[in-house]
C-alpha cells in the first residue's frame, strides 16, 4: 500500500514539478523579452541623444558665441534635433555668462505641465531664452510657436530665477569635462521626471549643451512590456533613483504637491514588501533570479540585473512576474493527474492488500521474534510461516537463533549475553580495569551434607538453593560470574555501570540470607538438612573482561579484590558470622546499613592487615 501510494505521489510530484518548471521557463522567457525591449529602448535613446549632443556641442552656431537671440542659428538647429529624435523632451545650452537657450517640445505635455509653462492652446514648441543684463539679472523670454513655426505667444519673466550655472547637469559636466548621463530628477519648469545627457561646448565660449529624456513616457512604454498581467518592471540607477516605475506619475504628483517630498523617491523608499525582499535577496549582485510570495499569497518570480548605458552610467532593472499569469491551466492539469493517480492506485489495492498483508504478517512475526531475542525471552512454540521462500527461511533462522540465545542465557549471565547481542561487549580476549563490588557465598559444612545425602536429592536441593540465591542477586542487578560447587561468585558495576554498586551488593546479601532462611524452613519440613550460607563482600579495582582461549572464554573478574572477597567469606567460620565485609565496603555504605566491627586480621594469602565488619542489616 505504501509503495502504491508513494508511486502515485511521485507521479503527481513529477507532474507538478514539470508544470512548475514550464511555468518558470515561460515567465523567464517573458522576462528576457521584457528586459531586452526595455534596455534596448533605453540604450538606443541614450546612445542617440549622446551622439546628437556631441555633434551640437561642436557646432559653431552654438559653441562660438554666448550672445543668444530669438533669431539665432541655434534655434533652428535645436528644432531639427527634436524632429530627428522624438524621444527627446528638450535641447538646451547654458553658458558661462549665465545665458541659456532651450527649445522644448510641448505638444505631448499634459494639461498640468502646459499650465505650468502657461502655454497657449495651439503652441507646439516653447523657446526659452535667458540673456543676462549688465546688473547680473537673468530675465527669461518664453516664445511659443505652433507646428508650422509661427509665433503664437510670448512671455517675459523678469524674475524667473533660473541660472543654468547652478544646475547639477551644468556643474558636473564642466567639472568632468566630458559627456555625462545624469541620475533621474524632476525638471525645473514642468515637474516631469527626466534624464539629462550633457557635454561641454567645444568652441570659442565655455558652456554645456544638454538634452532631456522624459521618463514618464518611457515608463509607460516599459510597463506595456511587463511580464504578464500582474507583473511589473522597475528601473533605477546606481544611486537608487527611479528611471521607470508603474506609479511614476503618482510619485511626480506627490513630489510636486507635498513640500516634505520635493523629489522622486529612491528604490529603497518604495513601500512594497515584494520589491524590498527582492532587493534584499539580490544583495547588489549583477544578476539574481528568485521567487517570492506577496501579502496576498500570490507567487512571483523576480529578476534583478545590472546594466551599463555607456561611460559611468550604471543602472538596474527589476522584473516581477506573477506565476498565475503563466499557469492558468496548471490547476486543471493537476486535478486530472490526481484523479488518474487515484484510479491507478485503487486498481492495485486488492492485489496489494492480499499480497502485502501476508508479507506484513510474516514480517511482524519475525520482528516479534527479534524483539524477544533482544530481551532474551522464551521463544514461541510455533514458527513463522510464509509462502515466500525468503521470508520462510528468515523466520526459521530467527526461531533457531532465538532458541539458541535463550538457551545460551541459561549458562552465561543474561546481562553479558545482552551486551554481546548488542555488540557492546567485545568477544576478543582481554579486559579493562574497573571498580567492582564482589560477593562470594558458600554453604557451611556442605561436604559433610553431601557425604550422607542421596546424589539426586542433593542435586535437586542444591538447584532450589541456587535458584532463590540467584533471584536475590539478579533483583539487585548482579552479574553471576560462576557456580563453584556450592559457592557462588557475583559482582556488580560490570558489564553495566552501576553508581550504587556497593549498596546493591549489601542489599543482595541481606536478601539472599533472608531467602535462604525461608528455604531452610522448607528443607527442614521436608526432612532435608538446611543450607546455612556465608557471604563475603569487598569493593575495589579488578580486571574485568574475557579470560580463556580463542575457542572457549569466560567473562569474569580477576585481581586481589576478588581474592579478598573470597577470603572474607571464609573468615565467617572463624568469627561465627554470616556476612563479612571489608573496611572499603563499610566506609561506603555505613550510613545505610548496620554493622558490627570485628578485629583486624591478615587474610589467608594476604600480606596487609584488613579491618572487617559484620553486616547485620539495613539501617532503621
XYZ file of C-alpha atoms in Angstrom:
620
model
C 0.000 0.000 0.000
C 2.766 2.402 0.943
C 4.574 1.594 -2.308
C 1.496 2.232 -4.449
C 0.688 5.458 -2.611
C 4.321 6.547 -2.891
C 4.264 5.800 -6.621
C 1.092 7.831 -7.086
C 2.513 10.697 -5.074
C 5.711 10.512 -7.113
C 3.778 10.730 -10.374
C 1.834 13.731 -9.118
C 5.017 15.342 -7.832
C 6.719 14.826 -11.199
C 3.746 16.395 -12.958
C 3.657 19.357 -10.571
C 7.393 19.904 -10.884
C 7.204 19.644 -14.675
C 4.387 22.166 -14.849
C 6.184 24.432 -12.391
C 9.333 24.169 -14.496
C 7.328 25.010 -17.608
C 5.772 27.971 -15.787
C 9.199 29.188 -14.710
C 10.532 28.807 -18.222
C 7.611 30.729 -19.714
C 7.917 33.512 -17.151
C 11.699 33.594 -17.564
C 11.370 33.839 -21.344
C 8.860 36.665 -20.973
C 11.179 38.459 -18.556
C 14.041 38.026 -21.039
C 11.935 39.631 -23.749
C 10.797 42.450 -21.454
C 14.326 43.139 -20.290
C 15.644 43.142 -23.846
C 12.943 45.564 -25.040
C 13.243 47.936 -22.084
C 17.015 48.011 -22.011
C 17.209 48.137 -25.795
C 14.855 51.102 -25.891
C 16.715 52.968 -23.155
C 20.146 52.221 -24.636
C 19.026 53.279 -28.079
C 17.568 56.545 -26.854
C 20.527 57.382 -24.603
C 23.057 56.465 -27.323
C 21.284 58.517 -29.966
C 20.957 61.507 -27.629
C 24.627 61.228 -26.657
C 25.718 61.256 -30.303
C 23.486 64.222 -31.069
C 24.692 66.158 -28.035
C 28.314 65.604 -29.119
C 27.537 66.962 -32.591
C 25.627 70.008 -31.310
C 28.324 70.795 -28.720
C 30.835 71.336 -31.532
C 28.519 73.344 -33.815
C 29.659 76.909 -34.407
C 26.054 78.052 -34.169
C 26.058 77.008 -30.513
C 29.653 76.996 -29.291
C 31.165 80.114 -30.878
C 29.108 82.776 -29.077
C 27.250 83.248 -25.823
C 25.061 86.005 -27.270
C 21.710 84.321 -27.772
C 18.802 85.915 -29.673
C 15.371 84.919 -30.907
C 16.721 84.786 -34.435
C 19.999 82.955 -33.799
C 21.020 79.947 -35.866
C 20.983 77.678 -32.817
C 17.154 77.685 -32.577
C 16.525 76.023 -35.980
C 19.324 73.599 -35.166
C 17.666 72.613 -31.876
C 14.295 72.256 -33.613
C 15.817 69.943 -36.190
C 17.360 67.881 -33.388
C 13.951 67.477 -31.721
C 12.491 66.373 -35.055
C 15.329 63.896 -35.506
C 14.901 62.309 -32.035
C 11.235 62.273 -30.952
C 12.184 60.754 -27.594
C 13.872 63.993 -26.520
C 11.844 66.454 -24.470
C 14.136 69.434 -24.979
C 17.560 70.600 -26.131
C 19.336 73.489 -24.417
C 22.667 75.203 -23.905
C 23.939 77.043 -20.840
C 26.841 79.471 -20.952
C 29.443 80.707 -18.535
C 27.983 84.252 -18.552
C 24.563 82.958 -17.409
C 22.918 82.895 -20.859
C 20.621 79.949 -21.563
C 18.751 78.792 -24.655
C 16.239 75.938 -24.635
C 13.921 74.565 -27.293
C 11.230 72.298 -25.820
C 8.602 70.141 -27.449
C 5.305 70.775 -25.616
C 2.774 69.206 -27.934
C 2.791 65.953 -25.946
C 2.742 67.563 -22.480
C -0.316 67.078 -20.311
C -2.574 69.924 -19.286
C -0.932 70.343 -15.899
C 2.543 70.586 -17.427
C 1.349 73.025 -20.133
C -0.291 75.058 -17.414
C 2.992 75.340 -15.556
C 4.516 76.776 -18.748
C 1.444 78.987 -19.369
C 1.399 77.726 -22.957
C -1.209 78.870 -25.438
C -3.622 76.178 -26.694
C -2.116 75.954 -30.173
C 1.525 76.045 -29.024
C 3.700 73.108 -30.074
C 7.194 74.476 -29.338
C 8.451 76.583 -26.445
C 11.674 78.602 -26.827
C 13.188 79.713 -23.519
C 15.857 82.398 -23.726
C 17.813 83.841 -20.793
C 20.033 86.856 -21.540
C 21.977 88.297 -18.595
C 21.736 92.055 -18.006
C 24.726 94.246 -17.100
C 23.485 94.224 -13.498
C 23.635 90.423 -13.388
C 19.857 89.776 -13.573
C 18.679 86.758 -15.546
C 15.301 87.618 -17.130
C 13.772 84.985 -19.381
C 11.654 85.303 -22.506
C 9.439 82.375 -23.480
C 8.216 82.244 -27.058
C 5.515 79.796 -28.175
C 5.301 78.554 -31.765
C 2.783 76.349 -33.476
C 3.587 73.260 -35.527
C 4.342 75.400 -38.609
C 6.811 77.582 -36.726
C 4.541 80.609 -36.352
C 4.765 82.577 -33.119
C 1.531 82.151 -31.135
C 2.530 83.708 -27.793
C 5.271 85.287 -25.743
C 6.058 85.696 -22.058
C 8.664 87.896 -20.394
C 9.552 86.539 -16.966
C 11.770 89.184 -15.404
C 12.387 87.298 -12.160
C 12.161 83.707 -13.281
C 15.230 82.804 -11.240
C 16.717 80.153 -13.475
C 20.514 80.115 -13.504
C 21.844 77.243 -15.619
C 25.245 77.545 -14.000
C 23.748 76.451 -10.675
C 22.110 73.308 -12.075
C 23.776 69.954 -11.391
C 23.874 68.972 -15.070
C 25.942 72.100 -15.812
C 28.305 71.964 -12.832
C 29.062 68.246 -13.075
C 29.681 68.387 -16.827
C 32.056 71.346 -16.510
C 33.868 69.581 -13.676
C 34.201 66.290 -15.561
C 34.887 67.997 -18.931
C 33.224 65.120 -20.755
C 29.811 63.832 -21.707
C 27.637 62.658 -18.787
C 24.296 60.952 -18.201
C 22.548 62.270 -15.085
C 20.531 60.445 -12.480
C 16.745 60.883 -12.819
C 15.357 64.134 -11.387
C 12.338 66.438 -11.668
C 12.642 69.079 -14.414
C 12.617 72.665 -13.075
C 9.864 74.050 -15.264
C 7.411 71.220 -15.994
C 7.996 68.975 -12.965
C 8.427 65.872 -15.125
C 10.970 63.133 -14.375
C 13.857 63.350 -16.819
C 17.369 62.114 -17.509
C 19.812 64.634 -18.900
C 22.561 63.829 -21.395
C 25.131 66.632 -21.420
C 28.511 67.517 -22.956
C 30.851 70.516 -22.668
C 30.858 73.006 -25.554
C 33.868 72.715 -27.809
C 34.142 76.186 -29.354
C 35.067 79.765 -28.599
C 32.926 80.071 -25.445
C 32.566 77.923 -22.351
C 29.314 76.188 -21.525
C 27.343 72.975 -21.621
C 24.930 71.549 -24.157
C 22.288 69.139 -22.895
C 19.143 67.249 -23.836
C 16.374 65.760 -21.698
C 14.677 62.369 -21.953
C 11.249 62.339 -20.293
C 10.843 59.249 -18.136
C 7.054 59.268 -17.740
C 6.518 58.284 -21.350
C 9.427 55.822 -21.113
C 7.856 54.265 -18.005
C 4.594 53.829 -19.894
C 6.462 52.009 -22.654
C 8.278 49.794 -20.143
C 5.108 48.884 -18.242
C 3.421 47.983 -21.522
C 6.101 45.292 -21.902
C 5.677 43.950 -18.344
C 5.786 40.145 -17.935
C 2.141 39.159 -17.519
C -0.993 40.974 -16.406
C 0.156 41.208 -12.786
C 3.842 41.701 -13.486
C 5.795 44.921 -13.235
C 9.134 46.429 -14.227
C 11.282 48.827 -12.208
C 14.472 50.506 -13.398
C 16.778 52.542 -11.179
C 20.312 53.857 -11.366
C 23.250 53.031 -9.105
C 22.125 55.641 -6.549
C 18.612 54.153 -6.358
C 16.923 56.957 -8.347
C 13.935 55.649 -10.332
C 14.109 55.516 -14.120
C 10.919 53.526 -14.691
C 8.132 52.524 -12.303
C 4.435 51.662 -12.693
C 3.475 54.536 -10.330
C 5.977 57.126 -11.502
C 3.181 59.562 -12.417
C 1.830 59.429 -8.854
C 5.338 59.908 -7.493
C 5.638 63.076 -9.563
C 2.302 64.366 -8.221
C 3.411 63.660 -4.646
C 6.742 65.391 -5.218
C 5.079 68.478 -6.692
C 2.256 68.785 -4.150
C 3.905 67.688 -0.905
C 6.634 70.054 0.281
C 8.017 67.272 2.508
C 8.856 65.208 -0.608
C 10.291 67.575 -3.255
C 11.878 64.791 -5.329
C 11.276 61.321 -6.698
C 11.575 58.514 -4.125
C 14.548 56.174 -4.159
C 14.021 52.490 -4.886
C 14.717 51.914 -1.169
C 11.734 54.147 -0.305
C 9.250 52.116 -2.357
C 6.570 50.826 0.006
C 6.406 47.298 -1.386
C 7.378 44.242 0.639
C 7.920 42.217 -2.559
C 10.278 44.817 -4.054
C 12.253 45.241 -0.855
C 12.579 41.478 -0.315
C 13.758 41.006 -3.908
C 16.392 43.715 -3.425
C 17.467 42.170 -0.130
C 17.927 38.752 -1.668
C 19.817 40.040 -4.700
C 22.175 41.886 -2.323
C 23.787 44.012 -5.028
C 24.706 41.095 -7.325
C 24.964 41.676 -11.065
C 22.301 39.078 -11.797
C 19.904 37.245 -9.494
C 16.788 35.128 -10.112
C 14.429 34.025 -7.376
C 10.848 33.503 -6.258
C 8.803 35.273 -3.598
C 5.236 35.457 -2.230
C 3.379 38.723 -1.610
C 0.995 39.602 1.232
C -1.968 38.284 -0.787
C -0.479 34.836 -1.207
C 0.478 35.264 -4.870
C 3.750 33.713 -6.002
C 6.124 35.833 -8.060
C 9.300 35.141 -9.967
C 11.748 38.016 -9.917
C 14.980 39.001 -11.599
C 17.419 41.765 -10.751
C 20.019 42.637 -13.422
C 22.654 45.343 -13.615
C 23.389 47.053 -16.932
C 25.574 49.849 -18.294
C 24.470 52.629 -20.622
C 27.968 53.730 -21.508
C 30.565 55.667 -19.615
C 29.978 55.808 -15.878
C 26.187 55.375 -16.007
C 25.193 52.074 -14.383
C 21.632 51.043 -13.646
C 19.479 48.076 -12.605
C 16.274 46.510 -13.811
C 13.908 44.575 -11.526
C 11.271 42.393 -13.173
C 8.385 40.750 -11.294
C 6.239 38.072 -12.937
C 3.193 36.515 -11.234
C 3.223 32.760 -11.733
C -0.545 32.649 -12.079
C -0.252 34.667 -15.303
C 1.667 31.807 -16.925
C -0.119 28.830 -15.429
C -3.847 29.309 -15.968
C -4.366 25.616 -16.803
C -1.909 24.181 -14.281
C -4.539 23.596 -11.616
C -6.838 21.711 -14.013
C -3.927 19.555 -15.137
C -3.021 18.871 -11.520
C -6.578 17.753 -10.736
C -6.535 15.483 -13.784
C -3.234 13.959 -12.734
C -4.506 13.451 -9.188
C -7.638 11.685 -10.444
C -5.635 9.360 -12.688
C -3.219 8.572 -9.855
C -6.108 7.727 -7.504
C -7.724 5.462 -10.127
C -4.417 3.669 -10.768
C -3.839 3.257 -7.039
C -7.349 1.916 -6.453
C -6.881 -0.691 -9.184
C -3.855 -2.132 -7.405
C -5.283 -2.029 -3.876
C -6.877 -5.569 -3.832
C -3.696 -7.221 -5.109
C -1.516 -5.192 -2.792
C -3.819 -5.900 0.142
C -3.674 -9.679 -0.310
C -0.004 -9.963 -1.219
C 1.253 -7.251 1.118
C -0.948 -8.411 4.002
C 0.659 -11.863 4.007
C 4.142 -10.351 3.862
C 3.253 -7.922 6.619
C 2.022 -10.664 8.972
C 5.159 -12.727 8.393
C 7.422 -9.723 8.909
C 5.565 -8.757 12.082
C 6.059 -12.295 13.407
C 9.778 -12.202 12.581
C 10.022 -8.751 14.185
C 8.359 -10.099 17.339
C 10.897 -12.924 17.395
C 13.735 -10.408 17.032
C 12.375 -8.342 19.939
C 12.155 -11.459 22.114
C 15.674 -12.420 21.094
C 16.918 -8.990 22.170
C 15.090 -9.316 25.507
C 16.250 -12.962 25.921
C 12.631 -14.025 26.282
C 11.417 -17.609 25.860
C 10.841 -18.487 22.161
C 7.398 -19.160 20.721
C 6.330 -22.746 20.182
C 5.077 -22.032 16.656
C 7.409 -20.787 13.929
C 6.683 -18.050 11.372
C 5.384 -19.429 8.076
C 5.144 -17.769 4.677
C 4.622 -18.761 1.063
C 7.544 -16.542 0.151
C 10.680 -18.658 0.330
C 12.933 -15.904 1.628
C 10.532 -14.963 4.456
C 10.068 -18.618 5.424
C 13.851 -19.153 5.616
C 14.277 -15.903 7.567
C 11.579 -16.937 10.067
C 13.170 -20.366 10.569
C 16.611 -18.844 11.046
C 15.256 -16.295 13.527
C 13.483 -19.036 15.501
C 16.680 -21.089 15.638
C 18.709 -18.058 16.762
C 16.129 -17.211 19.423
C 16.194 -20.732 20.867
C 19.990 -20.843 20.775
C 20.491 -17.499 22.524
C 17.700 -18.196 25.029
C 19.412 -21.473 25.931
C 22.817 -19.777 25.981
C 21.497 -17.231 28.521
C 20.952 -20.086 30.999
C 24.685 -20.829 31.018
C 26.003 -17.232 30.835
C 24.679 -14.174 32.737
C 21.885 -12.529 30.802
C 23.496 -9.093 31.097
C 26.576 -10.415 29.327
C 24.509 -12.139 26.643
C 22.544 -8.957 26.020
C 25.749 -6.933 25.770
C 27.179 -9.495 23.347
C 23.995 -9.347 21.242
C 24.017 -5.540 21.030
C 27.819 -5.599 20.415
C 28.668 -3.522 23.477
C 30.937 -6.258 24.852
C 33.897 -7.372 22.760
C 34.379 -11.068 22.035
C 38.160 -10.622 21.943
C 40.359 -11.849 24.766
C 41.402 -9.226 27.303
C 39.905 -6.898 29.870
C 39.928 -3.445 31.430
C 40.458 -2.181 34.966
C 37.190 -1.292 36.649
C 35.952 -0.790 40.185
C 33.571 -3.607 41.121
C 31.905 -4.989 44.225
C 32.375 -8.765 44.584
C 30.285 -11.199 46.677
C 31.327 -14.781 47.409
C 28.949 -17.272 49.054
C 29.485 -20.723 50.488
C 27.377 -23.337 52.284
C 28.612 -24.284 55.764
C 29.609 -27.960 56.101
C 28.442 -28.741 52.552
C 30.963 -31.585 52.246
C 29.520 -33.312 55.297
C 25.971 -32.854 53.950
C 26.968 -34.253 50.541
C 28.559 -37.388 52.048
C 25.318 -38.578 53.630
C 22.819 -37.304 51.016
C 21.401 -39.092 48.005
C 23.057 -37.543 44.886
C 19.784 -36.994 43.023
C 18.158 -35.470 46.088
C 21.218 -33.302 46.709
C 21.228 -32.123 43.090
C 17.575 -31.139 43.310
C 18.047 -29.458 46.724
C 21.139 -27.558 45.530
C 19.288 -26.336 42.428
C 16.467 -24.968 44.605
C 19.052 -23.280 46.813
C 20.838 -21.666 43.883
C 17.514 -20.519 42.420
C 16.468 -18.448 45.457
C 20.007 -17.105 45.863
C 20.214 -16.196 42.181
C 16.866 -14.419 42.315
C 18.118 -12.267 45.190
C 21.307 -11.347 43.292
C 19.564 -10.672 39.974
C 16.955 -8.489 41.702
C 19.785 -6.100 42.574
C 21.352 -6.221 39.108
C 24.248 -8.519 39.984
C 26.280 -10.378 37.370
C 26.538 -14.052 38.406
C 30.017 -14.994 37.342
C 30.052 -18.709 38.183
C 28.881 -21.535 40.438
C 31.788 -23.298 42.113
C 30.351 -26.423 43.677
C 28.182 -24.999 46.457
C 29.721 -21.490 46.134
C 28.623 -18.540 44.019
C 30.673 -15.595 42.728
C 28.735 -12.403 41.884
C 29.923 -8.911 41.036
C 28.390 -5.503 40.364
C 29.267 -2.453 38.174
C 30.172 -4.619 35.189
C 29.320 -5.061 32.409
C 26.719 -2.317 33.075
C 27.812 0.740 35.100
C 26.020 0.963 38.493
C 26.893 4.047 40.587
C 25.360 2.415 43.712
C 27.000 -0.971 43.195
C 28.182 -1.284 46.837
C 24.685 -0.682 48.220
C 23.271 -3.161 45.696
C 25.695 -5.883 46.815
C 24.844 -5.355 50.517
C 21.097 -5.429 49.854
C 21.536 -8.573 47.737
C 23.478 -10.328 50.525
C 20.805 -9.467 53.113
C 18.040 -10.559 50.723
C 19.930 -13.783 49.926
C 20.334 -14.548 53.629
C 16.610 -13.996 54.237
C 15.675 -16.137 51.225
C 17.924 -18.953 52.378
C 16.443 -18.869 55.864
C 12.942 -19.185 54.384
C 14.118 -22.013 52.131
C 15.744 -23.831 55.093
C 12.379 -23.894 56.832
C 11.027 -25.780 53.816
C 14.019 -28.117 53.790
C 13.537 -28.998 57.476
C 9.821 -29.621 56.878
C 10.765 -31.989 54.054
C 13.320 -33.759 56.222
C 16.318 -32.272 54.399
C 19.344 -30.740 56.047
C 19.405 -26.942 55.901
C 21.953 -24.926 53.880
C 23.493 -22.207 56.044
C 25.063 -19.636 53.726
C 28.053 -17.396 54.460
C 28.831 -14.209 52.452
C 31.991 -12.176 51.844
C 31.847 -8.694 50.267
C 34.683 -6.461 49.076
C 34.935 -3.434 46.709
C 37.976 -2.410 44.671
C 39.603 -2.442 41.263
C 39.815 -5.611 39.214
C 40.469 -6.591 35.632
C 37.118 -7.390 34.037
C 36.898 -8.999 30.628
C 37.240 -12.187 28.612
C 39.530 -14.852 30.071
C 40.356 -18.150 28.399
C 41.297 -19.196 24.875
C 40.100 -18.175 21.442
C 37.910 -21.286 21.369
C 36.448 -21.002 24.870
C 36.409 -17.938 27.066
C 34.678 -16.702 30.181
C 33.604 -13.128 31.051
C 34.944 -12.775 34.613
C 36.928 -10.622 37.024
C 40.470 -11.160 38.270
C 42.579 -9.479 40.894
C 43.206 -9.010 44.583
C 39.680 -7.604 45.048
C 38.188 -10.968 44.021
C 40.627 -12.884 46.222
C 39.877 -10.773 49.301
C 36.113 -11.225 48.852
C 36.649 -14.997 48.803
C 38.849 -14.788 51.920
C 36.208 -12.694 53.759
C 33.617 -15.388 53.066
C 35.954 -17.975 54.650
C 36.593 -15.791 57.735
C 32.896 -16.149 58.686
C 33.808 -19.573 60.113
C 36.447 -18.007 62.382
C 34.193 -15.211 63.704
C 30.913 -17.163 63.740
C 29.273 -14.623 61.427
C 27.147 -14.815 58.282
C 28.117 -11.733 56.236
C 31.547 -10.146 56.462
C 32.555 -7.030 54.565
C 35.821 -5.151 54.119
C 36.610 -1.711 55.507
C 36.154 -0.296 51.974
C 32.558 -1.560 51.861
C 31.882 -0.312 55.373
C 33.172 3.224 54.632
C 30.994 3.462 51.520
C 27.632 2.357 52.933
C 27.824 2.749 56.733
C 25.077 5.385 56.537
C 22.589 2.918 55.051
C 23.302 -0.317 56.903
C 24.031 -1.630 60.394
C 27.485 -3.068 61.006
C 29.367 -4.653 63.869
C 33.113 -4.126 63.968
C 35.340 -7.179 64.147
C 39.027 -7.314 64.844
C 41.553 -6.627 62.126
C 43.067 -9.726 60.519
C 45.532 -10.719 57.871
C 43.522 -12.821 55.451
C 45.000 -16.061 54.144
C 47.373 -15.326 51.265
C 47.429 -11.608 52.054
C 50.284 -9.510 53.478
C 48.360 -6.500 54.751
C 46.079 -6.331 57.739
C 42.380 -5.890 56.931
C 39.694 -4.430 59.151
C 36.493 -6.397 58.779
C 32.885 -5.759 59.740
C 29.792 -7.894 60.042
C 26.810 -6.713 58.013
C 23.903 -7.011 60.443
C 21.068 -5.458 58.500
C 19.680 -2.350 56.859
C 19.666 0.950 58.784
C 16.498 1.508 60.809
